[in-house]
């Protein structure tokens, strides 16, 4: 493994490349990243880079976002099969119909959407800023795409009318269950349970806090309990353990593993650097249209 890391470092220098990695990546991938973060942090970082090549250790919509914000740079996704299943749930024809049905509504799309979905979007949001973004638009009616759980979370925190799309993240919606919280509460009665807003409403209601991954990192040090149960993708536990070695982080369930995120390995990163694979290529018009709602989000303070 040491040899592989050395070679990655050498090629990175030669190609003036930078590695961006999401908090859900494998531990060893997180450790070699130049920048590690959630979708919002990575989008902001991607908008400010001077490297020639961006290696995106994440899923395809994230690499697409980096390409849209850096059209002149080479953006590489180390594994073609690293995609987000929730992003793929949006049927573009259905979304067009929804827009026609509610012409006075704003389409707020979660960043976890394809570039094509973003072309039909008024403004993008992440789990960290979804409420703020919904509040920032002038429309009082919102078509919220695609995550119905994050949409429900927003709905409870705004007076605006929220029309939910029927999408979800299988990791948070199906693999994190009510029985997991019940069991862990019994096992660790003094622990703090934090969950992601992509979990279903009933899970959110049973937790002590509902936080995006970026917010989990900001809050973990402030939480008074020493033991913290992490109700999101298991990669997050590695990130938190590294940042807060004095605390005890326990995954709510080991089932919460995102297939797409875990496709990326050190070997695939090395091959990506060696053979320039797999380059993100998007239609120019799609990029230009998709950039507008992303930039609108980045302007919201
Ligand atoms: S954890 Fe869920 S939302 Fe995140 S990339 Fe995986 S499938 Fe998509």
mmCIF file of C-alpha atoms and ligand atoms in Angstrom:
data_model
loop_
_atom_site.group_PDB
_atom_site.id
_atom_site.type_symbol
_atom_site.label_atom_id
_atom_site.label_comp_id
_atom_site.label_asym_id
_atom_site.label_seq_id
_atom_site.Cartn_x
_atom_site.Cartn_y
_atom_site.Cartn_z
ATOM 1 C CA UNK A 1 0.000 0.000 0.000
ATOM 2 C CA UNK A 2 2.895 2.363 0.832
ATOM 3 C CA UNK A 3 4.294 1.949 -2.691
ATOM 4 C CA UNK A 4 0.918 2.737 -4.215
ATOM 5 C CA UNK A 5 0.574 5.899 -2.107
ATOM 6 C CA UNK A 6 4.094 7.004 -3.143
ATOM 7 C CA UNK A 7 3.224 6.520 -6.794
ATOM 8 C CA UNK A 8 -0.040 8.446 -6.389
ATOM 9 C CA UNK A 9 1.847 11.344 -4.789
ATOM 10 C CA UNK A 10 4.450 11.330 -7.571
ATOM 11 C CA UNK A 11 1.868 11.312 -10.376
ATOM 12 C CA UNK A 12 -0.168 14.008 -8.649
ATOM 13 C CA UNK A 13 2.828 16.329 -8.725
ATOM 14 C CA UNK A 14 3.709 15.483 -12.323
ATOM 15 C CA UNK A 15 0.171 16.135 -13.542
ATOM 16 C CA UNK A 16 -0.640 19.027 -11.205
ATOM 17 C CA UNK A 17 -3.589 16.991 -9.963
ATOM 18 C CA UNK A 18 -5.621 17.314 -6.799
ATOM 19 C CA UNK A 19 -7.733 14.663 -5.074
ATOM 20 C CA UNK A 20 -11.118 15.682 -3.687
ATOM 21 C CA UNK A 21 -12.845 13.041 -1.569
ATOM 22 C CA UNK A 22 -16.254 12.762 0.038
ATOM 23 C CA UNK A 23 -16.631 11.907 3.718
ATOM 24 C CA UNK A 24 -18.174 8.529 2.755
ATOM 25 C CA UNK A 25 -15.021 7.303 1.020
ATOM 26 C CA UNK A 26 -12.944 4.371 2.249
ATOM 27 C CA UNK A 27 -10.576 5.226 5.127
ATOM 28 C CA UNK A 28 -7.405 4.869 3.003
ATOM 29 C CA UNK A 29 -8.911 7.082 0.273
ATOM 30 C CA UNK A 30 -9.843 9.737 2.840
ATOM 31 C CA UNK A 31 -6.255 9.659 4.091
ATOM 32 C CA UNK A 32 -4.675 10.471 0.715
ATOM 33 C CA UNK A 33 -7.181 13.194 -0.211
ATOM 34 C CA UNK A 34 -6.024 16.805 -0.553
ATOM 35 C CA UNK A 35 -9.452 17.919 0.460
ATOM 36 C CA UNK A 36 -12.143 15.959 2.262
ATOM 37 C CA UNK A 37 -15.680 17.204 2.743
ATOM 38 C CA UNK A 38 -19.406 17.005 2.174
ATOM 39 C CA UNK A 39 -21.126 17.868 -1.111
ATOM 40 C CA UNK A 40 -21.339 21.586 -0.327
ATOM 41 C CA UNK A 41 -17.717 21.870 0.807
ATOM 42 C CA UNK A 42 -16.540 19.921 -2.235
ATOM 43 C CA UNK A 43 -18.618 22.068 -4.613
ATOM 44 C CA UNK A 44 -17.131 25.226 -3.079
ATOM 45 C CA UNK A 45 -13.636 23.762 -3.246
ATOM 46 C CA UNK A 46 -14.126 22.688 -6.876
ATOM 47 C CA UNK A 47 -15.059 26.270 -7.744
ATOM 48 C CA UNK A 48 -11.747 27.594 -6.419
ATOM 49 C CA UNK A 49 -9.118 25.186 -7.707
ATOM 50 C CA UNK A 50 -5.941 25.968 -9.620
ATOM 51 C CA UNK A 51 -4.953 22.345 -10.403
ATOM 52 C CA UNK A 52 -5.061 21.081 -14.005
ATOM 53 C CA UNK A 53 -6.582 17.731 -13.100
ATOM 54 C CA UNK A 54 -9.251 16.982 -10.490
ATOM 55 C CA UNK A 55 -9.526 13.394 -9.317
ATOM 56 C CA UNK A 56 -12.940 13.039 -7.751
ATOM 57 C CA UNK A 57 -13.179 10.310 -5.141
ATOM 58 C CA UNK A 58 -16.940 10.304 -4.827
ATOM 59 C CA UNK A 59 -19.888 9.495 -7.063
ATOM 60 C CA UNK A 60 -20.570 10.713 -10.594
ATOM 61 C CA UNK A 61 -22.886 13.647 -9.806
ATOM 62 C CA UNK A 62 -20.096 15.143 -7.663
ATOM 63 C CA UNK A 63 -17.536 14.793 -10.441
ATOM 64 C CA UNK A 64 -20.069 16.322 -12.849
ATOM 65 C CA UNK A 65 -20.523 19.278 -10.499
ATOM 66 C CA UNK A 66 -16.739 19.743 -10.389
ATOM 67 C CA UNK A 67 -16.627 19.651 -14.217
ATOM 68 C CA UNK A 68 -19.502 22.131 -14.535
ATOM 69 C CA UNK A 69 -17.656 24.532 -12.240
ATOM 70 C CA UNK A 70 -14.310 23.895 -13.962
ATOM 71 C CA UNK A 71 -15.141 23.401 -17.653
ATOM 72 C CA UNK A 72 -11.509 23.867 -18.740
ATOM 73 C CA UNK A 73 -10.073 21.344 -16.313
ATOM 74 C CA UNK A 74 -9.801 17.616 -16.684
ATOM 75 C CA UNK A 75 -12.097 15.961 -14.136
ATOM 76 C CA UNK A 76 -11.624 12.249 -13.558
ATOM 77 C CA UNK A 77 -13.881 9.792 -11.734
ATOM 78 C CA UNK A 78 -11.677 6.778 -10.910
ATOM 79 C CA UNK A 79 -14.487 4.233 -11.358
ATOM 80 C CA UNK A 80 -17.187 4.478 -14.013
ATOM 81 C CA UNK A 81 -19.596 2.505 -11.826
ATOM 82 C CA UNK A 82 -19.375 4.982 -8.909
ATOM 83 C CA UNK A 83 -22.789 6.580 -9.092
ATOM 84 C CA UNK A 84 -25.471 7.710 -6.647
ATOM 85 C CA UNK A 85 -28.630 5.626 -6.872
ATOM 86 C CA UNK A 86 -30.778 8.495 -5.621
ATOM 87 C CA UNK A 87 -29.495 10.828 -8.356
ATOM 88 C CA UNK A 88 -30.550 8.260 -10.950
ATOM 89 C CA UNK A 89 -34.124 8.153 -9.592
ATOM 90 C CA UNK A 90 -35.169 11.382 -11.264
ATOM 91 C CA UNK A 91 -37.167 10.862 -14.443
ATOM 92 C CA UNK A 92 -36.515 13.994 -16.489
ATOM 93 C CA UNK A 93 -39.832 13.679 -18.368
ATOM 94 C CA UNK A 94 -41.683 13.464 -15.066
ATOM 95 C CA UNK A 95 -39.849 16.515 -13.761
ATOM 96 C CA UNK A 96 -40.777 18.471 -16.910
ATOM 97 C CA UNK A 97 -44.421 17.526 -16.345
ATOM 98 C CA UNK A 98 -44.232 18.675 -12.719
ATOM 99 C CA UNK A 99 -42.837 22.016 -13.849
ATOM 100 C CA UNK A 100 -45.729 22.392 -16.290
ATOM 101 C CA UNK A 101 -48.264 21.397 -13.653
ATOM 102 C CA UNK A 102 -46.910 23.949 -11.142
ATOM 103 C CA UNK A 103 -45.655 26.891 -13.253
ATOM 104 C CA UNK A 104 -45.496 29.158 -10.194
ATOM 105 C CA UNK A 105 -43.250 26.776 -8.242
ATOM 106 C CA UNK A 106 -39.464 26.864 -7.968
ATOM 107 C CA UNK A 107 -37.604 23.612 -8.564
ATOM 108 C CA UNK A 108 -35.109 23.090 -5.742
ATOM 109 C CA UNK A 109 -32.893 20.111 -6.502
ATOM 110 C CA UNK A 110 -30.625 18.374 -4.084
ATOM 111 C CA UNK A 111 -27.028 18.456 -5.340
ATOM 112 C CA UNK A 112 -27.360 14.642 -5.564
ATOM 113 C CA UNK A 113 -28.832 14.891 -9.060
ATOM 114 C CA UNK A 114 -27.452 14.414 -12.560
ATOM 115 C CA UNK A 115 -26.345 17.372 -14.695
ATOM 116 C CA UNK A 116 -29.462 16.850 -16.811
ATOM 117 C CA UNK A 117 -31.757 17.217 -13.782
ATOM 118 C CA UNK A 118 -29.888 20.386 -12.832
ATOM 119 C CA UNK A 119 -30.769 21.891 -16.233
ATOM 120 C CA UNK A 120 -34.423 21.774 -15.099
ATOM 121 C CA UNK A 121 -33.639 23.236 -11.702
ATOM 122 C CA UNK A 122 -33.970 26.797 -10.388
ATOM 123 C CA UNK A 123 -31.567 26.382 -7.498
ATOM 124 C CA UNK A 124 -29.504 23.527 -6.065
ATOM 125 C CA UNK A 125 -29.255 22.708 -2.351
ATOM 126 C CA UNK A 126 -27.354 20.307 -0.136
ATOM 127 C CA UNK A 127 -28.452 18.681 3.107
ATOM 128 C CA UNK A 128 -26.460 21.348 4.950
ATOM 129 C CA UNK A 129 -28.306 24.316 3.449
ATOM 130 C CA UNK A 130 -31.663 22.948 2.159
ATOM 131 C CA UNK A 131 -33.878 25.040 4.485
ATOM 132 C CA UNK A 132 -31.862 28.200 3.810
ATOM 133 C CA UNK A 133 -32.060 27.663 0.041
ATOM 134 C CA UNK A 134 -35.840 27.079 0.098
ATOM 135 C CA UNK A 135 -36.233 30.264 2.153
ATOM 136 C CA UNK A 136 -33.984 32.191 -0.252
ATOM 137 C CA UNK A 137 -36.212 31.857 -3.339
ATOM 138 C CA UNK A 138 -39.124 34.264 -3.947
ATOM 139 C CA UNK A 139 -41.620 31.499 -4.795
ATOM 140 C CA UNK A 140 -43.847 30.133 -2.035
ATOM 141 C CA UNK A 141 -44.330 26.811 -3.759
ATOM 142 C CA UNK A 142 -41.355 24.461 -4.100
ATOM 143 C CA UNK A 143 -40.916 21.267 -6.121
ATOM 144 C CA UNK A 144 -38.288 19.489 -4.035
ATOM 145 C CA UNK A 145 -36.242 16.915 -5.968
ATOM 146 C CA UNK A 146 -35.478 14.030 -5.421
ATOM 147 C CA UNK A 147 -35.131 13.127 -1.730
ATOM 148 C CA UNK A 148 -38.515 12.869 -0.031
ATOM 149 C CA UNK A 149 -36.890 12.527 3.408
ATOM 150 C CA UNK A 150 -34.778 15.664 3.134
ATOM 151 C CA UNK A 151 -37.863 17.313 1.596
ATOM 152 C CA UNK A 152 -39.948 16.303 4.623
ATOM 153 C CA UNK A 153 -37.231 17.657 6.919
ATOM 154 C CA UNK A 154 -37.430 20.993 5.069
ATOM 155 C CA UNK A 155 -41.240 20.975 5.046
ATOM 156 C CA UNK A 156 -41.277 20.888 8.861
ATOM 157 C CA UNK A 157 -39.019 23.954 9.004
ATOM 158 C CA UNK A 158 -40.632 26.287 6.480
ATOM 159 C CA UNK A 159 -44.050 27.805 5.873
ATOM 160 C CA UNK A 160 -43.666 27.313 2.113
ATOM 161 C CA UNK A 161 -45.600 24.639 0.259
ATOM 162 C CA UNK A 162 -43.312 21.728 -0.561
ATOM 163 C CA UNK A 163 -44.188 19.319 -3.354
ATOM 164 C CA UNK A 164 -42.154 16.173 -2.780
ATOM 165 C CA UNK A 165 -40.588 14.006 -5.455
ATOM 166 C CA UNK A 166 -40.669 10.294 -4.655
ATOM 167 C CA UNK A 167 -36.914 9.684 -4.436
ATOM 168 C CA UNK A 168 -34.739 8.443 -1.589
ATOM 169 C CA UNK A 169 -31.246 7.270 -0.717
ATOM 170 C CA UNK A 170 -31.384 3.490 -0.231
ATOM 171 C CA UNK A 171 -28.570 3.639 2.348
ATOM 172 C CA UNK A 172 -30.411 6.060 4.645
ATOM 173 C CA UNK A 173 -33.989 5.116 3.763
ATOM 174 C CA UNK A 174 -33.754 1.348 3.737
ATOM 175 C CA UNK A 175 -30.624 0.234 5.560
ATOM 176 C CA UNK A 176 -30.990 2.402 8.678
ATOM 177 C CA UNK A 177 -33.984 1.079 10.613
ATOM 178 C CA UNK A 178 -36.091 1.949 13.622
ATOM 179 C CA UNK A 179 -34.998 -1.267 15.330
ATOM 180 C CA UNK A 180 -31.340 -0.141 15.013
ATOM 181 C CA UNK A 181 -32.022 2.988 17.059
ATOM 182 C CA UNK A 182 -34.080 1.056 19.620
ATOM 183 C CA UNK A 183 -31.275 -1.477 20.054
ATOM 184 C CA UNK A 184 -28.475 1.080 20.268
ATOM 185 C CA UNK A 185 -30.410 3.221 22.787
ATOM 186 C CA UNK A 186 -30.624 0.180 25.037
ATOM 187 C CA UNK A 187 -26.972 -0.651 24.561
ATOM 188 C CA UNK A 188 -25.679 2.914 24.989
ATOM 189 C CA UNK A 189 -28.280 4.822 27.048
ATOM 190 C CA UNK A 190 -25.911 7.747 27.649
ATOM 191 C CA UNK A 191 -24.847 8.208 24.026
ATOM 192 C CA UNK A 192 -25.860 11.024 21.664
ATOM 193 C CA UNK A 193 -27.491 9.791 18.460
ATOM 194 C CA UNK A 194 -27.055 11.915 15.366
ATOM 195 C CA UNK A 195 -28.675 11.054 12.054
ATOM 196 C CA UNK A 196 -28.629 12.455 8.534
ATOM 197 C CA UNK A 197 -31.747 14.196 7.115
ATOM 198 C CA UNK A 198 -31.837 11.563 4.346
ATOM 199 C CA UNK A 199 -33.137 9.097 6.968
ATOM 200 C CA UNK A 200 -36.933 8.650 7.212
ATOM 201 C CA UNK A 201 -38.950 10.993 9.421
ATOM 202 C CA UNK A 202 -39.534 8.363 12.135
ATOM 203 C CA UNK A 203 -35.760 7.812 12.460
ATOM 204 C CA UNK A 204 -35.142 11.571 12.602
ATOM 205 C CA UNK A 205 -37.721 11.877 15.389
ATOM 206 C CA UNK A 206 -35.955 9.231 17.487
ATOM 207 C CA UNK A 207 -32.522 10.881 17.183
ATOM 208 C CA UNK A 208 -30.919 13.568 19.363
ATOM 209 C CA UNK A 209 -29.801 15.636 16.400
ATOM 210 C CA UNK A 210 -30.349 15.723 12.622
ATOM 211 C CA UNK A 211 -27.222 16.872 10.814
ATOM 212 C CA UNK A 212 -25.604 16.856 7.384
ATOM 213 C CA UNK A 213 -22.152 15.270 7.320
ATOM 214 C CA UNK A 214 -20.479 18.695 7.354
ATOM 215 C CA UNK A 215 -22.608 19.696 10.342
ATOM 216 C CA UNK A 216 -21.721 16.415 12.111
ATOM 217 C CA UNK A 217 -18.062 17.414 11.927
ATOM 218 C CA UNK A 218 -18.798 20.928 13.165
ATOM 219 C CA UNK A 219 -20.997 19.700 16.025
ATOM 220 C CA UNK A 220 -19.211 16.530 17.189
ATOM 221 C CA UNK A 221 -16.664 18.457 19.271
ATOM 222 C CA UNK A 222 -19.429 20.473 20.964
ATOM 223 C CA UNK A 223 -21.637 17.528 21.902
ATOM 224 C CA UNK A 224 -21.163 16.873 25.616
ATOM 225 C CA UNK A 225 -21.632 13.096 25.454
ATOM 226 C CA UNK A 226 -18.407 11.163 24.911
ATOM 227 C CA UNK A 227 -20.097 8.412 22.919
ATOM 228 C CA UNK A 228 -21.737 9.480 19.672
ATOM 229 C CA UNK A 229 -23.817 7.183 17.489
ATOM 230 C CA UNK A 230 -23.463 8.024 13.806
ATOM 231 C CA UNK A 231 -26.609 7.506 11.733
ATOM 232 C CA UNK A 232 -25.281 7.907 8.216
ATOM 233 C CA UNK A 233 -22.994 6.106 5.771
ATOM 234 C CA UNK A 234 -20.293 4.229 7.717
ATOM 235 C CA UNK A 235 -17.375 6.092 6.056
ATOM 236 C CA UNK A 236 -18.329 9.075 8.187
ATOM 237 C CA UNK A 237 -17.243 7.210 11.323
ATOM 238 C CA UNK A 238 -13.628 7.077 10.050
ATOM 239 C CA UNK A 239 -13.659 10.801 9.345
ATOM 240 C CA UNK A 240 -15.051 11.650 12.801
ATOM 241 C CA UNK A 241 -12.632 9.324 14.614
ATOM 242 C CA UNK A 242 -9.703 11.003 12.924
ATOM 243 C CA UNK A 243 -10.933 14.519 13.706
ATOM 244 C CA UNK A 244 -11.979 13.789 17.313
ATOM 245 C CA UNK A 245 -9.727 11.041 18.702
ATOM 246 C CA UNK A 246 -10.980 11.641 22.270
ATOM 247 C CA UNK A 247 -14.563 10.711 21.438
ATOM 248 C CA UNK A 248 -16.102 7.331 20.881
ATOM 249 C CA UNK A 249 -17.964 7.097 17.549
ATOM 250 C CA UNK A 250 -20.162 4.103 16.825
ATOM 251 C CA UNK A 251 -22.025 3.445 13.563
ATOM 252 C CA UNK A 252 -25.781 3.170 14.046
ATOM 253 C CA UNK A 253 -25.613 0.143 11.771
ATOM 254 C CA UNK A 254 -22.821 -1.410 9.739
ATOM 255 C CA UNK A 255 -25.374 -2.040 6.983
ATOM 256 C CA UNK A 256 -25.266 1.673 6.044
ATOM 257 C CA UNK A 257 -22.676 1.257 3.322
ATOM 258 C CA UNK A 258 -22.991 3.063 -0.011
ATOM 259 C CA UNK A 259 -22.004 0.805 -2.888
ATOM 260 C CA UNK A 260 -21.239 3.698 -5.251
ATOM 261 C CA UNK A 261 -18.969 5.492 -2.779
ATOM 262 C CA UNK A 262 -17.030 2.340 -1.984
ATOM 263 C CA UNK A 263 -16.269 1.601 -5.633
ATOM 264 C CA UNK A 264 -13.298 3.973 -5.414
ATOM 265 C CA UNK A 265 -10.080 2.366 -4.166
ATOM 266 C CA UNK A 266 -6.432 3.452 -3.987
ATOM 267 C CA UNK A 267 -5.776 1.266 -6.999
ATOM 268 C CA UNK A 268 -8.491 2.937 -9.046
ATOM 269 C CA UNK A 269 -7.113 6.364 -8.086
ATOM 270 C CA UNK A 270 -3.643 5.299 -9.189
ATOM 271 C CA UNK A 271 -5.003 4.006 -12.509
ATOM 272 C CA UNK A 272 -7.017 7.164 -12.922
ATOM 273 C CA UNK A 273 -3.831 9.233 -12.632
ATOM 274 C CA UNK A 274 -1.862 6.884 -14.868
ATOM 275 C CA UNK A 275 -4.384 6.488 -17.674
ATOM 276 C CA UNK A 276 -6.536 9.630 -17.331
ATOM 277 C CA UNK A 277 -9.639 7.654 -16.567
ATOM 278 C CA UNK A 278 -12.551 8.125 -16.477
ATOM 279 C CA UNK A 279 -12.876 11.605 -17.849
ATOM 280 C CA UNK A 280 -16.153 13.460 -17.258
ATOM 281 C CA UNK A 281 -17.393 14.736 -20.598
ATOM 282 C CA UNK A 282 -20.597 16.752 -20.677
ATOM 283 C CA UNK A 283 -22.459 18.520 -23.421
ATOM 284 C CA UNK A 284 -21.559 22.242 -23.491
ATOM 285 C CA UNK A 285 -25.183 23.383 -23.381
ATOM 286 C CA UNK A 286 -25.974 21.030 -20.491
ATOM 287 C CA UNK A 287 -22.978 22.379 -18.571
ATOM 288 C CA UNK A 288 -23.977 25.979 -19.131
ATOM 289 C CA UNK A 289 -27.579 25.370 -18.047
ATOM 290 C CA UNK A 290 -26.631 23.196 -15.059
ATOM 291 C CA UNK A 291 -24.133 25.774 -13.833
ATOM 292 C CA UNK A 292 -26.806 28.426 -13.229
ATOM 293 C CA UNK A 293 -28.618 26.698 -10.292
ATOM 294 C CA UNK A 294 -25.290 25.578 -8.748
ATOM 295 C CA UNK A 295 -23.891 29.101 -8.828
ATOM 296 C CA UNK A 296 -27.136 30.449 -7.404
ATOM 297 C CA UNK A 297 -26.675 28.120 -4.436
ATOM 298 C CA UNK A 298 -23.030 29.088 -3.977
ATOM 299 C CA UNK A 299 -24.061 32.752 -3.768
ATOM 300 C CA UNK A 300 -26.471 32.124 -0.871
ATOM 301 C CA UNK A 301 -24.552 32.922 2.299
HETATM 302 S S1 LIG B 1 -25.185 7.472 0.380
HETATM 303 FE FE1 LIG B 1 -27.112 7.604 -0.760
HETATM 304 S S2 LIG B 1 -27.248 9.727 -1.442
HETATM 305 FE FE2 LIG B 1 -25.105 9.332 -0.849
HETATM 306 S S3 LIG B 1 -24.112 8.725 -2.758
HETATM 307 FE FE3 LIG B 1 -24.780 6.839 -1.730
HETATM 308 S S4 LIG B 1 -26.807 6.422 -2.648
HETATM 309 FE FE4 LIG B 1 -26.301 8.545 -3.105
#
